[in-house]
Short mmCIF file of C-alpha atoms in Angstrom, two decimals:
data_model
loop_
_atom_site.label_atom_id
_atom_site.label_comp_id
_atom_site.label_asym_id
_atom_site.label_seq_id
_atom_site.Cartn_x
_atom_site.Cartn_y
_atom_site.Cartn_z
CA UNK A 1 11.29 78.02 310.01
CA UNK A 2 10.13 76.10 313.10
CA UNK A 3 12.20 73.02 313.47
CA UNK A 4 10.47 69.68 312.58
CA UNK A 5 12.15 67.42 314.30
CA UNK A 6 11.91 69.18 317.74
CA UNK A 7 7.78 69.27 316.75
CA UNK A 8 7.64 65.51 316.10
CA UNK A 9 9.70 65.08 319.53
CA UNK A 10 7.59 67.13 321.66
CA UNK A 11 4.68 68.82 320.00
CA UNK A 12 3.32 65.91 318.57
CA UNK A 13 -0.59 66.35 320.05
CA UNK A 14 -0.73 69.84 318.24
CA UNK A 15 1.13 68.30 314.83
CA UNK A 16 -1.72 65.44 314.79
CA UNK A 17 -4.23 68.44 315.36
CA UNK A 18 -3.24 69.96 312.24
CA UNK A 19 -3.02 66.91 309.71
CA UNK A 20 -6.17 65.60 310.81
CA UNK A 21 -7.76 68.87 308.78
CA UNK A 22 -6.39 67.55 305.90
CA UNK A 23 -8.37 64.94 303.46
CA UNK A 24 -8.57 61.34 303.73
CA UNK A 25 -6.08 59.75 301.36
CA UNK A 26 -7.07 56.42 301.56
CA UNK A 27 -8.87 56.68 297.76
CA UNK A 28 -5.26 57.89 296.70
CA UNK A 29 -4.25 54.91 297.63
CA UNK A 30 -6.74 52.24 296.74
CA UNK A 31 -6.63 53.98 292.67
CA UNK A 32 -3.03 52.45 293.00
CA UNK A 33 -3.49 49.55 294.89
CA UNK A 34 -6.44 47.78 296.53
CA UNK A 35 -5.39 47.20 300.20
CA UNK A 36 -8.24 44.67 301.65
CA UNK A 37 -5.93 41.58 303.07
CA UNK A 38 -2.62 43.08 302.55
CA UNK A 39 0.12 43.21 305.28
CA UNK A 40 1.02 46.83 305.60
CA UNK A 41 4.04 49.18 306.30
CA UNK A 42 3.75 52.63 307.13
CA UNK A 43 7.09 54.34 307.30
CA UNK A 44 7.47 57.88 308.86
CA UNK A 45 4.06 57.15 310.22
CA UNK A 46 3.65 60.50 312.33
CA UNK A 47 0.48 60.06 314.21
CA UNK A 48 -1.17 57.73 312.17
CA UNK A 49 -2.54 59.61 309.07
CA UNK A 50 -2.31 56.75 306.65
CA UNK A 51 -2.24 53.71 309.23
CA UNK A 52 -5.63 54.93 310.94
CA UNK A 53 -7.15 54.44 306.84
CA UNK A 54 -5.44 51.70 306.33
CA UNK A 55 -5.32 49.28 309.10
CA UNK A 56 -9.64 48.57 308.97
CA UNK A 57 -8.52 46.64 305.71
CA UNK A 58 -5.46 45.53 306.25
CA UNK A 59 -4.33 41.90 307.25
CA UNK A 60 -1.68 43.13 309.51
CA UNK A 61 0.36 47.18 309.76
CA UNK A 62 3.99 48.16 311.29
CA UNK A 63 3.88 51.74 311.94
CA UNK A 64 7.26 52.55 312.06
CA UNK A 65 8.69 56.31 313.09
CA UNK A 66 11.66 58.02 314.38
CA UNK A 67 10.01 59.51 317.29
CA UNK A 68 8.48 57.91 319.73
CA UNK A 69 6.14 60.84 321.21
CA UNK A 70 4.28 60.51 317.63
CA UNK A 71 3.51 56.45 317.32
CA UNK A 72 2.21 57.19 320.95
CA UNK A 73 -0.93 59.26 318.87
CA UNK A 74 -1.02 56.52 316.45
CA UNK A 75 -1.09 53.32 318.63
CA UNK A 76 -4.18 55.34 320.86
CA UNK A 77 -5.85 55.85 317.59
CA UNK A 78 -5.45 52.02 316.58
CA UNK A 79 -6.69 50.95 320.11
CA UNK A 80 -9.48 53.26 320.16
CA UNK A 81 -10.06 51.35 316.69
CA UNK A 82 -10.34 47.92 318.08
CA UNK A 83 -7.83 46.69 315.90
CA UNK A 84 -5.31 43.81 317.03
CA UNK A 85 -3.58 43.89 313.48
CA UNK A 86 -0.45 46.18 314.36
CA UNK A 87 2.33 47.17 316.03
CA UNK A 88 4.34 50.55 316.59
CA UNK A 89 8.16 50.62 316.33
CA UNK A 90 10.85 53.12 316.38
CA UNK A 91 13.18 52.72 313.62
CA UNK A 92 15.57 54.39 310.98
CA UNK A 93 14.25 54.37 307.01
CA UNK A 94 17.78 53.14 306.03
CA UNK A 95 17.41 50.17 308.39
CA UNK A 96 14.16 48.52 308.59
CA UNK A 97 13.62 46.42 311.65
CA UNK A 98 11.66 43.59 309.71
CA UNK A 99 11.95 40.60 307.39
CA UNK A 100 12.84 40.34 303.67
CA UNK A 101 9.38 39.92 301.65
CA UNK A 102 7.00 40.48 304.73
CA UNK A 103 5.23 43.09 302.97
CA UNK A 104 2.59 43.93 300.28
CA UNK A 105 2.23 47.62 300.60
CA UNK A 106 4.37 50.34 301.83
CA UNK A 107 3.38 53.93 302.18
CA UNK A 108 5.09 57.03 303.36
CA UNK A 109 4.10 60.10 303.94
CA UNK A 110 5.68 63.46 304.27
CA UNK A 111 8.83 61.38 305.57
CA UNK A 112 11.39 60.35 303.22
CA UNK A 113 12.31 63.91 302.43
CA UNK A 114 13.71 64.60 305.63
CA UNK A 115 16.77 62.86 304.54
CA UNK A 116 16.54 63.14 300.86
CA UNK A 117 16.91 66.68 300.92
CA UNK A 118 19.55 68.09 298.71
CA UNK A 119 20.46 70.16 301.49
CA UNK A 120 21.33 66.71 304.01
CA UNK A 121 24.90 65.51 303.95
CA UNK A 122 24.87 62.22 301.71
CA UNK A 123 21.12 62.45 300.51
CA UNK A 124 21.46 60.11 297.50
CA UNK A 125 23.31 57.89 299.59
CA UNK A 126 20.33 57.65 302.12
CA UNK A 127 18.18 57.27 299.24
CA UNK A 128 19.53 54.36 297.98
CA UNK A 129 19.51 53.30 301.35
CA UNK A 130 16.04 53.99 301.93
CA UNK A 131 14.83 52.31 298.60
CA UNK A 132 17.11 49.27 299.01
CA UNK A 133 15.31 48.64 302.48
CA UNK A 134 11.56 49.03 300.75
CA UNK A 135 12.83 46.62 297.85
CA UNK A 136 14.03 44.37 300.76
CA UNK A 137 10.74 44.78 302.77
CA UNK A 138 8.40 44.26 299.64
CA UNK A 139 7.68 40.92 298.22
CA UNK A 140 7.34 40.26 294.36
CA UNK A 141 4.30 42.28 293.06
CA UNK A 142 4.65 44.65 296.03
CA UNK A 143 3.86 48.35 295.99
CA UNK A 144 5.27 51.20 297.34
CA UNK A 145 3.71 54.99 297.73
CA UNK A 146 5.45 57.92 298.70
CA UNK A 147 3.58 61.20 299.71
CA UNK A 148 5.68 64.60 299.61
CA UNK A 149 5.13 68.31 299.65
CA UNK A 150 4.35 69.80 296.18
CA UNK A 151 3.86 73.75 298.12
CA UNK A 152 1.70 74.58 300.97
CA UNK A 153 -0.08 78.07 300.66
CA UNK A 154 0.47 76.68 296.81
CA UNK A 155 -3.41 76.25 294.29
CA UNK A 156 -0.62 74.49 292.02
CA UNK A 157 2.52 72.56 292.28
CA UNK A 158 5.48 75.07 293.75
CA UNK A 159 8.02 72.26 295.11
CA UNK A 160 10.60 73.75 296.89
CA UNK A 161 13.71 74.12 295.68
CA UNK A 162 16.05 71.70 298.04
CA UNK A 163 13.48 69.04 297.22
CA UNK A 164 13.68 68.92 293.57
CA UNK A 165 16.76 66.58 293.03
CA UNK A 166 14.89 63.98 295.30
CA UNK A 167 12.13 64.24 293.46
CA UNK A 168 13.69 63.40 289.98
CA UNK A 169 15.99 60.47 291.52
CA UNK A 170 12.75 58.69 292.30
CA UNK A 171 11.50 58.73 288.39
CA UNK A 172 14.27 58.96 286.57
CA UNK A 173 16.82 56.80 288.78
CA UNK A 174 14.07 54.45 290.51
CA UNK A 175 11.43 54.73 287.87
CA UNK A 176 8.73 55.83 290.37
CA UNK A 177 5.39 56.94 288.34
CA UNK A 178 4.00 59.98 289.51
CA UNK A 179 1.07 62.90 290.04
CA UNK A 180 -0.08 65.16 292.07
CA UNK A 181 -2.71 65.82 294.05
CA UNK A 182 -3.93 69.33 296.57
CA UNK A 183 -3.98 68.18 300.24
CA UNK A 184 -5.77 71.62 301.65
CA UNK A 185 -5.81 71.93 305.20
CA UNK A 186 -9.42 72.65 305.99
CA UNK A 187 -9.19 74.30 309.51
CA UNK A 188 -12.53 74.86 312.10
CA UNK A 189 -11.70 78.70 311.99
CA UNK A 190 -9.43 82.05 311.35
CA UNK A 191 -7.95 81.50 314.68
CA UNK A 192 -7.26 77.76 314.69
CA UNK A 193 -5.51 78.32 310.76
CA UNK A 194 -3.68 80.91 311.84
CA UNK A 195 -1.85 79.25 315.64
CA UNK A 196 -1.25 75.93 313.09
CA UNK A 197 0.20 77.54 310.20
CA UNK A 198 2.73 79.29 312.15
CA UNK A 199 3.16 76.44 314.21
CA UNK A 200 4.14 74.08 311.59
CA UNK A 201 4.87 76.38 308.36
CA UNK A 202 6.84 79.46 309.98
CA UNK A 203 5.82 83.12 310.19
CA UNK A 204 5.53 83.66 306.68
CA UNK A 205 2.79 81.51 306.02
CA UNK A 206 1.43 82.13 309.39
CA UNK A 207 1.30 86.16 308.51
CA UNK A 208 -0.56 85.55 305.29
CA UNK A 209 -3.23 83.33 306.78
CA UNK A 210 -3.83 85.85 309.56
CA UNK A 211 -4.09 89.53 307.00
CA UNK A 212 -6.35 87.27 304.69
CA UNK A 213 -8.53 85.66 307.46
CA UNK A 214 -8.06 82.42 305.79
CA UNK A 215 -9.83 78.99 307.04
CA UNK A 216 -8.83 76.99 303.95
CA UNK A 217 -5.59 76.53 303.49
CA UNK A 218 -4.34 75.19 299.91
CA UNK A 219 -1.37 72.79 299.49
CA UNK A 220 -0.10 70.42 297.04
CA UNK A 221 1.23 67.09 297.38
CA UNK A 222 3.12 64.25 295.20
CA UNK A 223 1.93 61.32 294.47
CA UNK A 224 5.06 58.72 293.71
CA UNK A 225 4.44 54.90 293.39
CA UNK A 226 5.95 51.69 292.36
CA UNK A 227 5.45 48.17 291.42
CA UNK A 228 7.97 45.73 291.97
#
């Protein structure tokens, strides 16, 4: 498997041309919680898939990320916007560079499982970590939404394995509701599917995309949320 971290380092222009064939998930977000007037964080931001939805209607966004090369993306997208409602910062999940209660709404996407794995040294305990610092973050009434992999090359819900444990911390431990949605990648041709599957995914997935010509490429996603 191609590793992630080394993408979101320095292949971060070809990562943000993959997500952006993926849907829109700002009416994911709005059937949870409305999000006109509401200060904003995005954790794990990436290149900006949520904050680019989000910031039009928000009073004020931190897009905060581990890698640097990726808030680059996101803070051109927000300028090319002509939004002065946000910032960019580098930080850690398990320490959140801002103030108790300065937020209404946090979202994540695709992030927190990079160290909730079962297969990371101390997962739970960077879990608890992660969720004290939202519950810090969040003032009273606050919400918090989590987006993770349910399967890519999946029609239905085929979590993988290492993620599972994760999963059922967050409603059974932290009493997270959840669903799930599909998140298909929706790519301009055979070609363009095929490079960015085995880009991202690996040579599996890129191997099956090529022998079936595919330019639609199904995945699943969770859905976890909570109200404080």
């Amino acid at each position: 498997m191609p590793n992630h971290d080394d993408i979101y380092r320095e292949e971060a222009a070809q990562y943000h041309e993959m997500i952006v064939r993926q849907p829109n998930l700002l009416p994911v977000i709005e059937e949870i919680v409305p999000i006109e007037g509401l200060d904003i964080v995005d954790m794990g931001a990436g290149t900006g898939r949520l904050s680019a939805v989000l910031a039009p209607a928000a009073k004020s966004l931190v897009a905060l990320d581990a890698a640097e090369a990726m808030l680059s993306i996101t803070a051109e997208r927000l300028q090319e916007g002509g939004l002065d409602n946000w910032s960019v910062q580098v930080a850690d999940h398990r320490e959140l560079p801002l103030p108790d209660n300065s937020a209404d709404l946090i979202v994540s996407g695709w992030s927190v499982c990079y160290l909730a794995s079962s297969n990371v040294p101390d997962w739970e305990r960077n879990l608890e970590l992660v969720i004290g610092e939202i519950k810090r973050i969040l003032r009273p009434g606050g919400t918090v939404i989590l987006f993770e992999t349910m399967g890519t090359g999946s029609e239905t819900p085929s979590p993988p394995e290492f993620l599972l444990p994760y999963y059922r911390k967050l409603t059974e431990v932290y009493g997270f509701s959840h669903r799930w949605i599909r998140t298909d990648y929706e790519f301009a041709d055979a070609e363009q599917a095929e490079r960015l599957a085995r880009f991202f995914f690996g040579d599996e997935l890129g191997d099956r995309v090529a022998a079936d010509k595919l330019t639609r490429l199904p995945e699943c996603a969770g859905v976890w949320w909570l109200k404080l």
